[in-house]
PDB file of C-alpha atoms and ligand atoms in Angstrom:
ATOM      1  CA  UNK A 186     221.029 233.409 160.192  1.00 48.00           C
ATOM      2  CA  UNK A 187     218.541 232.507 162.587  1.00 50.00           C
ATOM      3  CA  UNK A 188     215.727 234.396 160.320  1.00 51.00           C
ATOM      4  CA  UNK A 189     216.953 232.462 157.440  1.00 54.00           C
ATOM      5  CA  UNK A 190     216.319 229.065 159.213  1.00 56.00           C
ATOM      6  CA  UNK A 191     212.850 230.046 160.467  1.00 63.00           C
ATOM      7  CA  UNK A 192     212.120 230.890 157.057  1.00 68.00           C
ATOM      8  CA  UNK A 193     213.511 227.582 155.445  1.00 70.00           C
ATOM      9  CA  UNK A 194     211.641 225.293 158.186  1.00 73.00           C
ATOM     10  CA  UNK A 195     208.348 227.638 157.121  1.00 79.00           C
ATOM     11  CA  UNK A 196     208.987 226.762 153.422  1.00 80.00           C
ATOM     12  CA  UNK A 197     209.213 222.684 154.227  1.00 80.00           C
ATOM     13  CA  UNK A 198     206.567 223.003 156.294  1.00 85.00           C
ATOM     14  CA  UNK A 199     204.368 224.484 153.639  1.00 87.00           C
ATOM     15  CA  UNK A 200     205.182 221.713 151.196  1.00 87.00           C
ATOM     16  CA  UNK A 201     204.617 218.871 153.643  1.00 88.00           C
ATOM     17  CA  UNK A 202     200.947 220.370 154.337  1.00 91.00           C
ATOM     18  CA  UNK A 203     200.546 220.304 150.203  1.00 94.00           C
ATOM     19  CA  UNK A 204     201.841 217.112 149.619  1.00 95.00           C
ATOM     20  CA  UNK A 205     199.364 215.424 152.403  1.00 97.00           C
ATOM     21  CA  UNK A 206     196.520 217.904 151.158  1.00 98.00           C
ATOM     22  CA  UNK A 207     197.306 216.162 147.466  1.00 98.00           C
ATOM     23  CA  UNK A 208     197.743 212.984 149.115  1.00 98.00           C
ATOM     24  CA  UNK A 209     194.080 213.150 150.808  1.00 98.00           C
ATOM     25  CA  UNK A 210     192.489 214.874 147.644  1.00 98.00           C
ATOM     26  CA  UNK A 211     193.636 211.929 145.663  1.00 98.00           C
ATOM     27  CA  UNK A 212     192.125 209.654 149.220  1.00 98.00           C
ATOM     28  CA  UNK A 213     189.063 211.608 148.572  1.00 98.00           C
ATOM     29  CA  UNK A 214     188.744 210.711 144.775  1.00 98.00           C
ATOM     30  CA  UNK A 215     189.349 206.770 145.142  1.00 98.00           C
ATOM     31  CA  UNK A 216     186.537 206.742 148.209  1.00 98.00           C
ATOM     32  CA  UNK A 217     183.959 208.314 146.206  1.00 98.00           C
ATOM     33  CA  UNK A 218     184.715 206.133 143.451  1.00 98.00           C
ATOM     34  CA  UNK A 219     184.606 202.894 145.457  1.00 98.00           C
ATOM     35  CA  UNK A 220     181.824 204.137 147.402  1.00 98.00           C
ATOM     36  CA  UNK A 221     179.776 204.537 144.112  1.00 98.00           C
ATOM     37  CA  UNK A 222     181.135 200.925 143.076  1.00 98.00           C
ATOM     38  CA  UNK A 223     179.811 199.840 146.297  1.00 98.00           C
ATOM     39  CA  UNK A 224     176.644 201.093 145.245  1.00 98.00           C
ATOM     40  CA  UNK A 225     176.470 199.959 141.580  1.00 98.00           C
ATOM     41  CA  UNK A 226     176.592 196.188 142.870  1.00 98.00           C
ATOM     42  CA  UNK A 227     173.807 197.073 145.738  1.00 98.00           C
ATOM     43  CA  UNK A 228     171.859 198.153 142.617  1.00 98.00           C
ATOM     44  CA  UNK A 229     172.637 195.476 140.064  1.00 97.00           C
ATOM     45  CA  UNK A 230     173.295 192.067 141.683  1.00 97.00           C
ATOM     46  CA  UNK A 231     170.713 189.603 141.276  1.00 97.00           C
ATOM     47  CA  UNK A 232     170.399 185.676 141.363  1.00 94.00           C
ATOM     48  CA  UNK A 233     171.725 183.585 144.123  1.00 87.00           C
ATOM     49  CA  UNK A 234     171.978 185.211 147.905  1.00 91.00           C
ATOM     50  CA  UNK A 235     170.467 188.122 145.909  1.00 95.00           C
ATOM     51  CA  UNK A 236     169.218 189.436 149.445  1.00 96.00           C
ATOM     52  CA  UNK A 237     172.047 188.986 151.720  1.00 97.00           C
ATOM     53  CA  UNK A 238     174.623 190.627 148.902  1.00 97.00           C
ATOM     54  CA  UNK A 239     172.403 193.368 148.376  1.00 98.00           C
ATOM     55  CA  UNK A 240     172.410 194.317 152.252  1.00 98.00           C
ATOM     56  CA  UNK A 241     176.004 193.676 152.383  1.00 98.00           C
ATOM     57  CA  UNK A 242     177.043 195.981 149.212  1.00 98.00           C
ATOM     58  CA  UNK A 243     174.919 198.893 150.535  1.00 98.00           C
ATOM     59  CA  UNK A 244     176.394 198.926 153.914  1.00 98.00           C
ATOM     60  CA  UNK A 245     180.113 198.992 152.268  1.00 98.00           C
ATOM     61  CA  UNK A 246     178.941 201.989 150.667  1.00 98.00           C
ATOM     62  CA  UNK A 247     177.787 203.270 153.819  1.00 98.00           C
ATOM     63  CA  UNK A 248     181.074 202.588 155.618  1.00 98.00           C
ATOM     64  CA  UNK A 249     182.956 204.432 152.222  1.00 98.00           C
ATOM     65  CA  UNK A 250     180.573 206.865 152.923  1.00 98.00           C
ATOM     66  CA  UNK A 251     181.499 207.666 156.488  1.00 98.00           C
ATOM     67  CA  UNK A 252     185.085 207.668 155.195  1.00 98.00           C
ATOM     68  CA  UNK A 253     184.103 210.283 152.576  1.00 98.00           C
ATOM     69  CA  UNK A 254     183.632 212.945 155.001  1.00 98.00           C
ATOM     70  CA  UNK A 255     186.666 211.978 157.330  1.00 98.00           C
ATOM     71  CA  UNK A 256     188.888 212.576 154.898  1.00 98.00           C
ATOM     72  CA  UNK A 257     187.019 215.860 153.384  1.00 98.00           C
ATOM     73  CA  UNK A 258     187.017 217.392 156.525  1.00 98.00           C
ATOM     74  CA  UNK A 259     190.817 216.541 157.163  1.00 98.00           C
ATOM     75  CA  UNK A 260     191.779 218.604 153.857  1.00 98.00           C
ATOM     76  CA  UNK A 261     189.478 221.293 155.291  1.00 98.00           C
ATOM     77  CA  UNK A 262     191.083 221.542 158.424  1.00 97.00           C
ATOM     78  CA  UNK A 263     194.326 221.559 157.080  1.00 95.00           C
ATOM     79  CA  UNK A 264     192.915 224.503 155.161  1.00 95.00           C
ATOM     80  CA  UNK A 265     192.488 222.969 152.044  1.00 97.00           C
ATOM     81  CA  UNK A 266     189.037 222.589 149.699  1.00 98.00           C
ATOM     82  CA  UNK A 267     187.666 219.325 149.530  1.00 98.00           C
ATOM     83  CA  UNK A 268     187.125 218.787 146.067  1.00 98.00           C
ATOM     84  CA  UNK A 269     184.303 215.667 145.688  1.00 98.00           C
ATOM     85  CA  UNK A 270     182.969 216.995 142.173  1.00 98.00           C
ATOM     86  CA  UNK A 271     182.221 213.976 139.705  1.00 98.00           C
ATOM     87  CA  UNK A 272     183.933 215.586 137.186  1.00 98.00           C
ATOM     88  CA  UNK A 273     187.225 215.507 139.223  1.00 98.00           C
ATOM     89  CA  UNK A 274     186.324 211.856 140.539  1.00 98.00           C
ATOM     90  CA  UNK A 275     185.571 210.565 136.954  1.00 98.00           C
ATOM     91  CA  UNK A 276     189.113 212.343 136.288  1.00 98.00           C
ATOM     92  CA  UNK A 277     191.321 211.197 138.709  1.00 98.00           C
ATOM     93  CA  UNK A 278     190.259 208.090 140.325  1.00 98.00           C
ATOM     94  CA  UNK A 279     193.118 205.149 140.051  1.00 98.00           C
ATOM     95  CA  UNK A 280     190.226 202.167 140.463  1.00 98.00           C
ATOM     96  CA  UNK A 281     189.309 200.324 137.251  1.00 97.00           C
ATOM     97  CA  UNK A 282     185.740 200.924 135.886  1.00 97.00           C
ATOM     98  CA  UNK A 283     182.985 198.996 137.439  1.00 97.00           C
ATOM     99  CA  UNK A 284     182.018 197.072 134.798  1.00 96.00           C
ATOM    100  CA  UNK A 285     178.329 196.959 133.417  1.00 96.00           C
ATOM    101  CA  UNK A 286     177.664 194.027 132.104  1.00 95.00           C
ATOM    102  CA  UNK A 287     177.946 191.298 134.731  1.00 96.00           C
ATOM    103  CA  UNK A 288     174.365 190.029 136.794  1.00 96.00           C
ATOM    104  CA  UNK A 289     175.295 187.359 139.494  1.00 95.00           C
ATOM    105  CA  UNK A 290     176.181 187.902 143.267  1.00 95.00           C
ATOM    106  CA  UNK A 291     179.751 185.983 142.263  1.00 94.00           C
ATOM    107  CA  UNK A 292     180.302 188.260 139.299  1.00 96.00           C
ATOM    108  CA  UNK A 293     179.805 191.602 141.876  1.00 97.00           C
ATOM    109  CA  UNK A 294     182.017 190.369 144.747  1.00 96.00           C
ATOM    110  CA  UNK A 295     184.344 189.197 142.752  1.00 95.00           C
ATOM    111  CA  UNK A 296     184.876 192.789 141.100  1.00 97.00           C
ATOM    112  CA  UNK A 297     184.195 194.618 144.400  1.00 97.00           C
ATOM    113  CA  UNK A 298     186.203 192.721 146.402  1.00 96.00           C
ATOM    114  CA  UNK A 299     189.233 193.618 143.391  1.00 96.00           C
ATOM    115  CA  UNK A 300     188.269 196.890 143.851  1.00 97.00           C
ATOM    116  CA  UNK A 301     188.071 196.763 147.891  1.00 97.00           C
ATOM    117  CA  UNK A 302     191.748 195.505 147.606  1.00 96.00           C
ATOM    118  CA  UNK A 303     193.205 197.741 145.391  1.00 97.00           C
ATOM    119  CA  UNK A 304     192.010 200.572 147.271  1.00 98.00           C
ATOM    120  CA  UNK A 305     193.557 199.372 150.300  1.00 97.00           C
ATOM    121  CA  UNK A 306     196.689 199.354 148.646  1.00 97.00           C
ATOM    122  CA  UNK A 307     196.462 202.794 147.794  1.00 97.00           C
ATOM    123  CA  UNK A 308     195.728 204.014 151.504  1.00 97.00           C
ATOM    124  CA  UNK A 309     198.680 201.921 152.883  1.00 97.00           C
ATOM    125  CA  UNK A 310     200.914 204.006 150.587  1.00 97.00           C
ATOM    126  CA  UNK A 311     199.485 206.616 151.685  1.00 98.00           C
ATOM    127  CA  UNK A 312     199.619 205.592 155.445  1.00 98.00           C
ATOM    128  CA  UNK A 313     203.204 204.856 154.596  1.00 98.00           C
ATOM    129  CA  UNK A 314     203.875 208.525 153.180  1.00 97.00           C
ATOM    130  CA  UNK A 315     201.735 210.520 155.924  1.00 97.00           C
ATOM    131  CA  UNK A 316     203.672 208.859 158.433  1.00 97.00           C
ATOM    132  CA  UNK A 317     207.057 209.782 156.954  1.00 96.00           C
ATOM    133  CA  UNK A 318     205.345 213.679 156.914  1.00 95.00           C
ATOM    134  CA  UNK A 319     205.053 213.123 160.553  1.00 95.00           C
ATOM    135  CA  UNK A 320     201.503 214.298 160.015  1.00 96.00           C
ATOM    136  CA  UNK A 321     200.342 211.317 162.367  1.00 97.00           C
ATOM    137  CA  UNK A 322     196.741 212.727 162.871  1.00 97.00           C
ATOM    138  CA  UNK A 323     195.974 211.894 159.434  1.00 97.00           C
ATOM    139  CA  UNK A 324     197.980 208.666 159.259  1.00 98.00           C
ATOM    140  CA  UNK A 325     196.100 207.244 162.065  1.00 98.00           C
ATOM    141  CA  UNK A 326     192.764 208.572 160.238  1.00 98.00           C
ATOM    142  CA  UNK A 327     193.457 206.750 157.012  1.00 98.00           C
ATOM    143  CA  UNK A 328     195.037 203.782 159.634  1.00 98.00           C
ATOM    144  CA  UNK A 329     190.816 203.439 160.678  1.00 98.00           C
ATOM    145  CA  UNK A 330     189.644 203.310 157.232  1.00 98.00           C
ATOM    146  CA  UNK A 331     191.933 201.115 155.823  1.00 98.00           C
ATOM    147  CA  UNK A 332     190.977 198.828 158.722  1.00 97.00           C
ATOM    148  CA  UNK A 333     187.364 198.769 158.067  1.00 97.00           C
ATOM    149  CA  UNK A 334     188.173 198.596 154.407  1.00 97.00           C
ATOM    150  CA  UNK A 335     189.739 195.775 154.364  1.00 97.00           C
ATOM    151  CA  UNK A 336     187.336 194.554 156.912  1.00 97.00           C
ATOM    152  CA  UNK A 337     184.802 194.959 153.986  1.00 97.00           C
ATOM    153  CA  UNK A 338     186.938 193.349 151.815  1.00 96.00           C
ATOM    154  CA  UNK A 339     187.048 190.132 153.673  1.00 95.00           C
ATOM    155  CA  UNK A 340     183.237 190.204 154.151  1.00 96.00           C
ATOM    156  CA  UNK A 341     182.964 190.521 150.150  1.00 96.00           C
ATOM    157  CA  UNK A 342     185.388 188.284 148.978  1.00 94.00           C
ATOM    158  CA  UNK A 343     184.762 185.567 151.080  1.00 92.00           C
ATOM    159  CA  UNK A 344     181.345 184.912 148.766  1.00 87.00           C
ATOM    160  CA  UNK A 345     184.225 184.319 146.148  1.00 85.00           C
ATOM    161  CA  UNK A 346     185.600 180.679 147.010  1.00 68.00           C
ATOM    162  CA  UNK A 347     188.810 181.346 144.073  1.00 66.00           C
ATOM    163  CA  UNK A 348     189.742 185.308 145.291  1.00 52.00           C
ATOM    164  CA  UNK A 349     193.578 185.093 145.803  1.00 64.00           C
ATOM    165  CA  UNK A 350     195.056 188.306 147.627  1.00 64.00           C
ATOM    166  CA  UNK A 351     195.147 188.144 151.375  1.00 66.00           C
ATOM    167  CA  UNK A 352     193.609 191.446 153.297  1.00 62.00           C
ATOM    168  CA  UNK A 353     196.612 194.141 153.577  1.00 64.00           C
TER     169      UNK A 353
HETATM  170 FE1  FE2 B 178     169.192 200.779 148.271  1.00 92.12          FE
END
């Protein structure tokens, strides 16, 4: 009896520990993405507060960055493999396109910022579920990025005078 119940807590254990490794994987995908959005506005904005935007997209990218390799390391430590390929990013990610055929500073904060606030709906579902897994180590993890995130998002969207949803 008491063999049968280690076993059975073994078992859930085991498929908490996969569904936060999936849950990070898919954290992992979304980052990259956004981080590479990040980066196609640092690349492509141009006109008005060309300078200031610039600076501002690239260190978003930086801070998605930094996030990045939280989260792959988290997978790895819970002995999972990171996987940050661009075929699995191009794949999986949940964020819209960046689109390629806007120019102004507007036009790029207002997509970023879309894409800064979707993502940080994402991670609070995913806050919401590691915390439920009582795996509060990575809640608190994704808790910090989500926090700078939307940080970010604020910082972005506030070149946008008409942007709508309030930081999560
Ligand atoms: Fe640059």
């Amino acid at each position: 009896m008491e063999l049968m119940r280690t076993k059975t807590d073994k078992e859930g254990k085991e498929k908490v520990k996969l569904s936060i490794l999936s849950l990070l994987q898919d954290r992992l995908v979304d980052t990259i993405d956004l981080m590479m959005q990040a980066k196609q506005a640092h690349w492509n904005t141009k006109g008005k507060h060309f300078y200031p935007l610039h600076l501002l997209f690239d260190e978003v990218a930086e801070a998605l960055k930094k996030s990045i390799d939280l989260i792959a390391e988290r997978i790895v430590q819970l002995g999972g493999v990171a996987d940050g390929t661009v075929q699995t990013v191009g794949k999986k990610t949940k964020l819209p396109m960046y689109p390629l055929h806007i120019v102004t500073g507007e036009e790029h904060s207002t997509n970023l910022a879309n894409a800064l606030i979707q993502y940080c709906d994402l991670e609070k579902n995913a806050i919401i579920s590691a915390n439920d897994a009582q795996d509060f180590a990575t809640a608190d993890m994704l808790i910090d990025i989500s926090r700078e995130i939307n940080k970010y998002y604020w910082l972005v969207s506030a070149h946008v005078y008409t942007q709508k949803p309030q930081p999560r």
